[in-house]
Coordinates of C-alpha atoms and ligand atoms in Angstrom, one line a residue:
X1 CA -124.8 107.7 -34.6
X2 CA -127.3 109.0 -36.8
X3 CA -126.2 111.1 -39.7
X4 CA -126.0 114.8 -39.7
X5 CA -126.7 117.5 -42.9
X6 CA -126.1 120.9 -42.7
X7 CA -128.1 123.0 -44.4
X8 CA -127.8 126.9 -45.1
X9 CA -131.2 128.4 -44.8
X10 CA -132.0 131.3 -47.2
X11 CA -135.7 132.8 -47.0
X12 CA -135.1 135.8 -49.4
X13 CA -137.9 138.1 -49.1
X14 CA -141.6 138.3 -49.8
X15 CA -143.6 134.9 -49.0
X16 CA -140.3 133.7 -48.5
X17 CA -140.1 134.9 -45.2
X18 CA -143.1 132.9 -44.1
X19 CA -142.7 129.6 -45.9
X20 CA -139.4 129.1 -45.7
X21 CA -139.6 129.0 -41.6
X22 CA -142.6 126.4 -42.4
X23 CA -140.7 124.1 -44.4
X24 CA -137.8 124.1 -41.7
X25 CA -140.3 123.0 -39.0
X26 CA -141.4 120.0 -41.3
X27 CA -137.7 119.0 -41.9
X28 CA -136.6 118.9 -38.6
X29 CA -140.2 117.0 -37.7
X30 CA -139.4 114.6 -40.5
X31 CA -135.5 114.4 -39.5
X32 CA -136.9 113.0 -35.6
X33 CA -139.2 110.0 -36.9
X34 CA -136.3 109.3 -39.9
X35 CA -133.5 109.6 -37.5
X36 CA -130.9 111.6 -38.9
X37 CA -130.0 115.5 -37.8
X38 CA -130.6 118.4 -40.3
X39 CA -128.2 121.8 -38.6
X40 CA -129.5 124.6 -40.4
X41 CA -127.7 128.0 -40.4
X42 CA -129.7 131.3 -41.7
X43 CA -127.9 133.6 -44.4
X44 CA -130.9 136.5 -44.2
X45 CA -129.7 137.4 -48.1
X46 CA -132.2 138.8 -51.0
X47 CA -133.5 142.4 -51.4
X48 CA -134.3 143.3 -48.3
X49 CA -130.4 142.7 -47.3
X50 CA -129.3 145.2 -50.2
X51 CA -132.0 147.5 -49.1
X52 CA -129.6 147.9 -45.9
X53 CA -126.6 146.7 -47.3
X54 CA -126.4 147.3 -50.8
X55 CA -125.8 143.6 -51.3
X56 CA -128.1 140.6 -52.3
X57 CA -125.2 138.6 -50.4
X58 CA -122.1 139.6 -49.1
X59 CA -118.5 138.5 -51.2
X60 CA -118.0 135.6 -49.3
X61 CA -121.2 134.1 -50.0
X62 CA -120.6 131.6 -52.3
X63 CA -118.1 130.6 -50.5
X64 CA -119.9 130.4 -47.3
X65 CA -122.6 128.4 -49.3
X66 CA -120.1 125.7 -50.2
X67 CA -119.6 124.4 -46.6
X68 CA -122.6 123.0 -46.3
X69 CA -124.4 119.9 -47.7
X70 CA -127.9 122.0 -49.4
X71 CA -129.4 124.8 -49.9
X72 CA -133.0 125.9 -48.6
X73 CA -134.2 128.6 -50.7
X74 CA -137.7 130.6 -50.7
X75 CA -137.2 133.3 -53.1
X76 CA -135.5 137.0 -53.4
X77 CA -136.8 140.2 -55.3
X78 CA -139.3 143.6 -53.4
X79 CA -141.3 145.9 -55.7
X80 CA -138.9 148.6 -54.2
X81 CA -135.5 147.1 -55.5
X82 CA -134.3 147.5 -59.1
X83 CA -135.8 143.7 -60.3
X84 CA -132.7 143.0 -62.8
X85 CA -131.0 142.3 -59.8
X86 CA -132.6 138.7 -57.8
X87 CA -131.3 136.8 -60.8
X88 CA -128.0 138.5 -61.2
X89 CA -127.0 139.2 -57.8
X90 CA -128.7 136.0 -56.0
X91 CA -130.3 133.2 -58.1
X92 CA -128.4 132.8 -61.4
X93 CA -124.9 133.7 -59.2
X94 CA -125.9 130.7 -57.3
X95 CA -127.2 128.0 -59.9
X96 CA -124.1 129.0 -62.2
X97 CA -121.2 129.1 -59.6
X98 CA -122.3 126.0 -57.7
X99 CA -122.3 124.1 -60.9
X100 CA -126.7 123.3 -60.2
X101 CA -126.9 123.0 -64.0
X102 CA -130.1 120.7 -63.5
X103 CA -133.0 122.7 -62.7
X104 CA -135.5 119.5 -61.3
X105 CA -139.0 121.0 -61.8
X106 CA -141.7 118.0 -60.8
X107 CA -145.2 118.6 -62.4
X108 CA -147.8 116.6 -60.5
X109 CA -151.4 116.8 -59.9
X110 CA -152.0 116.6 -55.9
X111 CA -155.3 114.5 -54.6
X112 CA -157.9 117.1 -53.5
X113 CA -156.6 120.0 -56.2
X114 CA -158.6 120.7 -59.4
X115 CA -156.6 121.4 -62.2
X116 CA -158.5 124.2 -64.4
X117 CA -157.6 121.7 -66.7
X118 CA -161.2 120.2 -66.2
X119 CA -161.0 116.6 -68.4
X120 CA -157.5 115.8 -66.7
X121 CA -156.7 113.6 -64.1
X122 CA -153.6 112.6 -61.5
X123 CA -152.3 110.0 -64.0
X124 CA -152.5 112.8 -67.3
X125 CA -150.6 115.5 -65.2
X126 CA -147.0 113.6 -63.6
X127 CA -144.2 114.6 -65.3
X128 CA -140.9 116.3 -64.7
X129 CA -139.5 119.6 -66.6
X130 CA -135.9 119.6 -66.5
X131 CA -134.2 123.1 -67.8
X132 CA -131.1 123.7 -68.2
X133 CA -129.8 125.6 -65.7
X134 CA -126.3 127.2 -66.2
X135 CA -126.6 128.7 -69.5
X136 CA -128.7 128.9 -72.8
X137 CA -130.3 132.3 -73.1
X138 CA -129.8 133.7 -69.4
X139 CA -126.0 133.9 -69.1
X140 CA -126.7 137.7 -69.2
X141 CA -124.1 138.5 -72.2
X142 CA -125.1 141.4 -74.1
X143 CA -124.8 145.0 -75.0
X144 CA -127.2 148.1 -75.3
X145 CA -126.0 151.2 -77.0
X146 CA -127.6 154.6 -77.3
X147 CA -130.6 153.4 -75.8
X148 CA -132.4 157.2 -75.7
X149 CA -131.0 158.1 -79.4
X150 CA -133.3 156.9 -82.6
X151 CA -130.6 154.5 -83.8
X152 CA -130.4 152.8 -80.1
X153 CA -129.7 149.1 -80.2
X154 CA -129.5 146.0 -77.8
X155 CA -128.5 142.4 -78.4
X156 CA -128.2 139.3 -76.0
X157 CA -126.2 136.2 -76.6
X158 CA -127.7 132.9 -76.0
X159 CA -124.6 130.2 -75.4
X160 CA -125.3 126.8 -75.9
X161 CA -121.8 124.4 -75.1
X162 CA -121.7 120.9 -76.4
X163 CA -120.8 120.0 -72.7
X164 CA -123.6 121.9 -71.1
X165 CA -126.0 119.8 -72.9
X166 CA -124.5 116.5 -72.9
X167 CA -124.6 116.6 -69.4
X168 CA -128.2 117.7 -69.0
X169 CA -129.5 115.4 -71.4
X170 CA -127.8 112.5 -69.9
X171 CA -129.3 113.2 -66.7
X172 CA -132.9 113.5 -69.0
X173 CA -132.4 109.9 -70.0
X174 CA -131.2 108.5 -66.7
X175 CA -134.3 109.9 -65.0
X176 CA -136.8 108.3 -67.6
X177 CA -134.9 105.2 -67.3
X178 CA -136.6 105.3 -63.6
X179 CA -140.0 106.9 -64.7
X180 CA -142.5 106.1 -67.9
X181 CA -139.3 106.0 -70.1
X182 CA -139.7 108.7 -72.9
X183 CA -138.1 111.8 -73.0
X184 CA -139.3 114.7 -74.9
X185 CA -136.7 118.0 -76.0
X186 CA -138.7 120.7 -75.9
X187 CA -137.1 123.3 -78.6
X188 CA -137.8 125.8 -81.6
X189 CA -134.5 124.8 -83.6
X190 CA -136.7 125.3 -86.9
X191 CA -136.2 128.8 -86.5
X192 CA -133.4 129.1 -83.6
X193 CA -131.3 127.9 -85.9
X194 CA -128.0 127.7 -84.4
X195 CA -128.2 127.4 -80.6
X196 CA -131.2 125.0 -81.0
X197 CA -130.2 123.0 -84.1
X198 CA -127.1 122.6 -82.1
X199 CA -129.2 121.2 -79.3
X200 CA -131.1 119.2 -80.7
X201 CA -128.1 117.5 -82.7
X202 CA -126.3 116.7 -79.1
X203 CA -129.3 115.3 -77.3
X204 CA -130.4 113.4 -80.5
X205 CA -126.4 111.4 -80.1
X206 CA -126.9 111.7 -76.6
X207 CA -130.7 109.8 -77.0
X208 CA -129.2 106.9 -79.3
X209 CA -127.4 105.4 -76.3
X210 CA -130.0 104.9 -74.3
X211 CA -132.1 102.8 -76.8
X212 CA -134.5 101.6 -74.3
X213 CA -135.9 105.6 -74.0
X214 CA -138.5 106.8 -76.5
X215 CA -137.4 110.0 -77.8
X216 CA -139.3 112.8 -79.2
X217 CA -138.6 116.3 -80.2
X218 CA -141.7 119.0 -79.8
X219 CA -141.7 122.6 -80.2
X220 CA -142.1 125.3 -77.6
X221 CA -145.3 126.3 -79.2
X222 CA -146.9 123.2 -79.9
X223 CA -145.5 121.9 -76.2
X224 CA -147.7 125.0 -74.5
X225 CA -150.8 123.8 -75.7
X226 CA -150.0 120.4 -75.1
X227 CA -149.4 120.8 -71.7
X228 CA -153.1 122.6 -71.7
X229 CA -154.6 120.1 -74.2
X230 CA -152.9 116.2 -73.3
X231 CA -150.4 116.4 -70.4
X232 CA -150.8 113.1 -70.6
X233 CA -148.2 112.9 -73.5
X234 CA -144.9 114.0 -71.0
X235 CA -142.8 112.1 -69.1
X236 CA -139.4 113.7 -68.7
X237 CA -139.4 117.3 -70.7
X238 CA -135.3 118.4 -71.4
X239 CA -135.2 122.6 -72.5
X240 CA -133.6 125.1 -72.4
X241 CA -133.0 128.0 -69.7
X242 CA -135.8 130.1 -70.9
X243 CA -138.3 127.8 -72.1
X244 CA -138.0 125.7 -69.1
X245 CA -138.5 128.8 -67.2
X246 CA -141.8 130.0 -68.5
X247 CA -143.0 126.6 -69.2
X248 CA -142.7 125.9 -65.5
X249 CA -145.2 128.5 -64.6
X250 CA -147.3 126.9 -67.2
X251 CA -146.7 123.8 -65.1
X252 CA -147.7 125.3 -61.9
X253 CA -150.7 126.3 -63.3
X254 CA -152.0 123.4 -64.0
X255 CA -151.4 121.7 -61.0
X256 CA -153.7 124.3 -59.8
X257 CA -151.3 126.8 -58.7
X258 CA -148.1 128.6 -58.7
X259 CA -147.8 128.3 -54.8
X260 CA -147.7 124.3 -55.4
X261 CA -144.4 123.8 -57.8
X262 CA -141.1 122.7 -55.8
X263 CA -137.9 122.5 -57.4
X264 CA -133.9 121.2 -57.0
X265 CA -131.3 122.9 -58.4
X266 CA -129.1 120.4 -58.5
X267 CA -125.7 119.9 -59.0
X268 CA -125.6 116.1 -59.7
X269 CA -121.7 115.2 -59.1
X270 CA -122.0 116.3 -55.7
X271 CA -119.1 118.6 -55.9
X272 CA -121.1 121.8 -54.6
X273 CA -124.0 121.4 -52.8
X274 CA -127.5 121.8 -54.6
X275 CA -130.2 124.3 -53.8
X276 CA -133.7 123.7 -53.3
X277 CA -136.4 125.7 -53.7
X278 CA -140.3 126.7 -54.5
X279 CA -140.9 127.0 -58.3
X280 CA -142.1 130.8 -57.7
X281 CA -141.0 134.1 -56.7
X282 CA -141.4 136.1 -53.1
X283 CA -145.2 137.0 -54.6
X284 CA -145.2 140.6 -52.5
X285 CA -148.7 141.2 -53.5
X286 CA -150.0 138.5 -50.7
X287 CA -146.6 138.5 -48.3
X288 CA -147.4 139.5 -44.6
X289 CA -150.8 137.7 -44.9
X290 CA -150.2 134.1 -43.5
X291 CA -152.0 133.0 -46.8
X292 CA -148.9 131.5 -49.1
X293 CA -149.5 128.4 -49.9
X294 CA -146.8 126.2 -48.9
X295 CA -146.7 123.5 -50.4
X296 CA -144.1 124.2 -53.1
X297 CA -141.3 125.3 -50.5
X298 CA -142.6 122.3 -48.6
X299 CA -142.1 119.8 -51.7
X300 CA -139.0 121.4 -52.2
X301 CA -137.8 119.9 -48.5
X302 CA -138.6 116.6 -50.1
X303 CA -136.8 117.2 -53.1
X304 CA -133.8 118.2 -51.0
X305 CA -134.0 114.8 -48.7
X306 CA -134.5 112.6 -52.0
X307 CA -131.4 114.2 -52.7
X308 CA -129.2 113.6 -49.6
X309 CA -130.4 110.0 -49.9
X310 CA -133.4 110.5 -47.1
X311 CA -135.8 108.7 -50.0
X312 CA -138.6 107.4 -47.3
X313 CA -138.2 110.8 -45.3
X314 CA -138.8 112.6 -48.8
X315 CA -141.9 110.9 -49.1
X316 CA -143.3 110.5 -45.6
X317 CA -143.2 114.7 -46.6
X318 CA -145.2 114.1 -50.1
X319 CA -147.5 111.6 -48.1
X320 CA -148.6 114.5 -45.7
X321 CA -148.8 116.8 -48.7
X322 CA -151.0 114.3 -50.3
X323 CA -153.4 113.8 -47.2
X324 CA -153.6 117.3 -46.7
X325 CA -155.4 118.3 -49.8
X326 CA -157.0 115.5 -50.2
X327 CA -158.6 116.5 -47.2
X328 CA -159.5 119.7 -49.5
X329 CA -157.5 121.9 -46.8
X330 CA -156.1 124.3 -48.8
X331 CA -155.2 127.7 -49.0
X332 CA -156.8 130.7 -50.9
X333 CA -154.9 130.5 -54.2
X334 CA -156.5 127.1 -54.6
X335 CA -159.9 128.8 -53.4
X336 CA -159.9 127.6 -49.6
X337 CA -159.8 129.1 -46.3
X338 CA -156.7 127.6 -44.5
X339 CA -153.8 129.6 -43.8
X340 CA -150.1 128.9 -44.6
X341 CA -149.6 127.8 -40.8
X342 CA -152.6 125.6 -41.3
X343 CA -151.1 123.6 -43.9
X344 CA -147.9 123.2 -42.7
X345 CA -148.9 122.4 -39.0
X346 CA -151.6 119.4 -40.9
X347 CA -148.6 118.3 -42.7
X348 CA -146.6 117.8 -39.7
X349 CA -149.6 116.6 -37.5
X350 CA -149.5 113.6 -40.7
X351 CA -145.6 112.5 -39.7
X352 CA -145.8 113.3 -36.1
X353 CA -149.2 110.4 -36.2
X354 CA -148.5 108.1 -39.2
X355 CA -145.3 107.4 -36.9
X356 CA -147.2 105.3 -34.5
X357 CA -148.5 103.4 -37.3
X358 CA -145.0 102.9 -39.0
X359 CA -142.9 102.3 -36.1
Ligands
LIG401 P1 -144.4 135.3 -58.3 O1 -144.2 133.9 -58.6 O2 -143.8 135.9 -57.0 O3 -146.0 135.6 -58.2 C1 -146.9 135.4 -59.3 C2 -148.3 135.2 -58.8 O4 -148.5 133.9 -58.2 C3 -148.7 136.3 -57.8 O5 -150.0 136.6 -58.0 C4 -148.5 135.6 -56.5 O6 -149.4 136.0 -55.5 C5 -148.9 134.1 -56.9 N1 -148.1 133.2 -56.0 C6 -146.8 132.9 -56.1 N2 -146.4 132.0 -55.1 C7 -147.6 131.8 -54.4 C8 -147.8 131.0 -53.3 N3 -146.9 130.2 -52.7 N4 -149.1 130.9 -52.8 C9 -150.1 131.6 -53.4 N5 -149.9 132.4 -54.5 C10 -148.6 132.5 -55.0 O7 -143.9 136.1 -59.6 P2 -143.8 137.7 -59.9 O8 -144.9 138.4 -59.3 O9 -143.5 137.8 -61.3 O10 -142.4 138.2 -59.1 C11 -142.4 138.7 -57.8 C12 -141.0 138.9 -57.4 O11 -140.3 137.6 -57.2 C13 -140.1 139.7 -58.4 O12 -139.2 140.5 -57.7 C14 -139.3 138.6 -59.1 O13 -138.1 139.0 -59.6 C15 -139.1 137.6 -58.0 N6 -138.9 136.2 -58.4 C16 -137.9 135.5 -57.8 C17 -137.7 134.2 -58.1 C18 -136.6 133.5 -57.3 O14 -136.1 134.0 -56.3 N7 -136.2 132.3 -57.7 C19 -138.4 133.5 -59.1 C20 -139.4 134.3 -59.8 C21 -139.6 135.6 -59.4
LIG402 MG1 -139.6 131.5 -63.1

């Protein structure tokens, strides 16, 4: 009998609403020529949900989420809702109660896509941001007082646990140990000088027991214009909540675009199930359009089946990424004319065909 995942489909709002159907169509394509069954059950959660409801989710829906064996996420967040809340009341609830304290963020230059960066090539730009995912500067713990009076005041806590980062940095070495073997900590501990220096101590211990890693320490600052100037340098990246967050953006851009980064959020013990999703947000300013790339929520299906074990499934799915743009069909963010059906219907067209060739 072939095996069976179930996965709870959650396409948030915005762009969400059209890739994430998109990516759902390649992984039940890719499911048929691998030979195993993906159930997938829609949760139709995000903004447009409180906008009825008053809810991003309902009570239950964590606990709903924890039946089932992933997560496929688009994004959550409309120009007309109150935009403290996406994190709050969807993303960070999820990531922090489902233990996904890995955020997996793969930075890869696609065949076909010109970097802006215009000296860099598909070797300099393959590496992997991993940011920490549970705490760090976004657990949301803070105060503001008297905000309309002249002596107003705000603060917010950063918490950095010894455990939270023994367990991401662990997970930093064991991935370089199957990549280019070097892992860089991307921090600012000469002037965060307690959550940082903290940091750094536990992932320099953590780094001394894998002896076979190369391991360097780099600065937020000085990693930004690296990643413009010699991408070349990264392998596996390990920071913080934050930092990971913006430098993510940073790494979708020079892929070529924001609409190409996939993500896990992964919870590597298995205990919860992980959650998957496109490095960007639900991008209302070109939803409605049919012109999203998808490729990020697309890659993000990959990511997912790499997780549940489905490795050649997960990259039959990069494979029909790959031959997609290298046939330079791509969408408008990456200054073509295909639309985000387009894409997604050449990427299937790829596994539905290479299967005569495989099988
Ligand atoms: P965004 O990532 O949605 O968009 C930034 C820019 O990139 C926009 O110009 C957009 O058109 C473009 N872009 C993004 N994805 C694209 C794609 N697949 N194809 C082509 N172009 C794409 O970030 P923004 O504008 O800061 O946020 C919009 C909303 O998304 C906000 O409500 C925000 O809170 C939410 N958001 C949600 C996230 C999540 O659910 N994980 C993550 C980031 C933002
Ligand atoms: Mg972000």
């Amino acid at each position: 009998m072939s095996k069976m995942y179930k996965i709870a489909v959650v396409n948030g709002d915005g762009i969400g609403e059209e890739i994430v159907p998109v990516g759902v169509k390649v992984l039940k394509t890719v499911s048929q020529k691998f030979d195993f069954d993906i159930e997938t059950t829609d949760f139709s959660w995000g903004a447009g949900h409180y906008l009825k409801h008053g809810e991003f989710m309902p009570p239950d829906g964590i606990e709903k989420l924890k039946k089932f064996d992933a997560i496929y996420f688009g994004a959550v967040g409309l120009p007309e809702v109150d935009d403290t809340l996406p994190a709050k009341d969807y993303t960070f609830k999820v990531r922090t109660e489902l233990q996904q304290y890995v955020n997996y963020r793969p930075v890869k230059l696609f065949s076909g896509v010109k970097s802006p960066l215009r000296y860099k090539t598909e070797e300099d730009i393959d590496f992997v941001i991993l940011r920490e995912n549970n705490e760090g500067e976004f657990v949301q713990n803070g105060k503001i007082l008297y905000p309309d009076t002249p002596n107003g005041m705000a603060v917010d806590t950063s918490i950095v646990t010894r455990l939270g980062v023994e367990r991401i940095a662990h997970y930093a070495f064991k991935l370089a140990q199957k990549r280019k073997k070097r892992v860089t900590n991307v921090t600012k501990s000469n002037t965060l000088i307690y959550t940082l220096r903290f940091w750094d101590k536990i992932i320099g211990e953590v780094a001394k027991e894998y002896p076979d890693i190369e391991y360097t320490t780099m600065y937020i600052d000085n990693a930004s214009a690296s990643f413009v100037l010699k991408p070349e340098v990264f392998d596996v990246i390990v920071t913080t909540n934050m930092m990971g967050d913006i430098l993510s953006d940073l790494g979708g851009a020079i892929m070529g675009s924001l609409g190409l980064g996939g993500s896990g959020n992964i919870n590597p013990e298995g205990e919860f199930p992980s959650m998957f999703e496109p490095i960007h947000g639900s991008a209302p300013d070109i939803a409605g359009h049919n012109i999203a790339n998808p490729i990020g929520q697309i890659w993000s299906a990959a990511i997912m089946l790499e997780h549940l074990g489905e490795i050649n499934a997960a990259k039959d799915i990069i494979q029909g990424i790959e031959h997609t743009t290298a046939k330079g069909n791509l969408t408008k963010d990456l200054r073509g004319t295909a639309s985000t059906s387009d894409i997604a219907d050449s990427i299937i067209d790829y596994i539905i065909s290479s299967k005569s060739i495989t099988a």
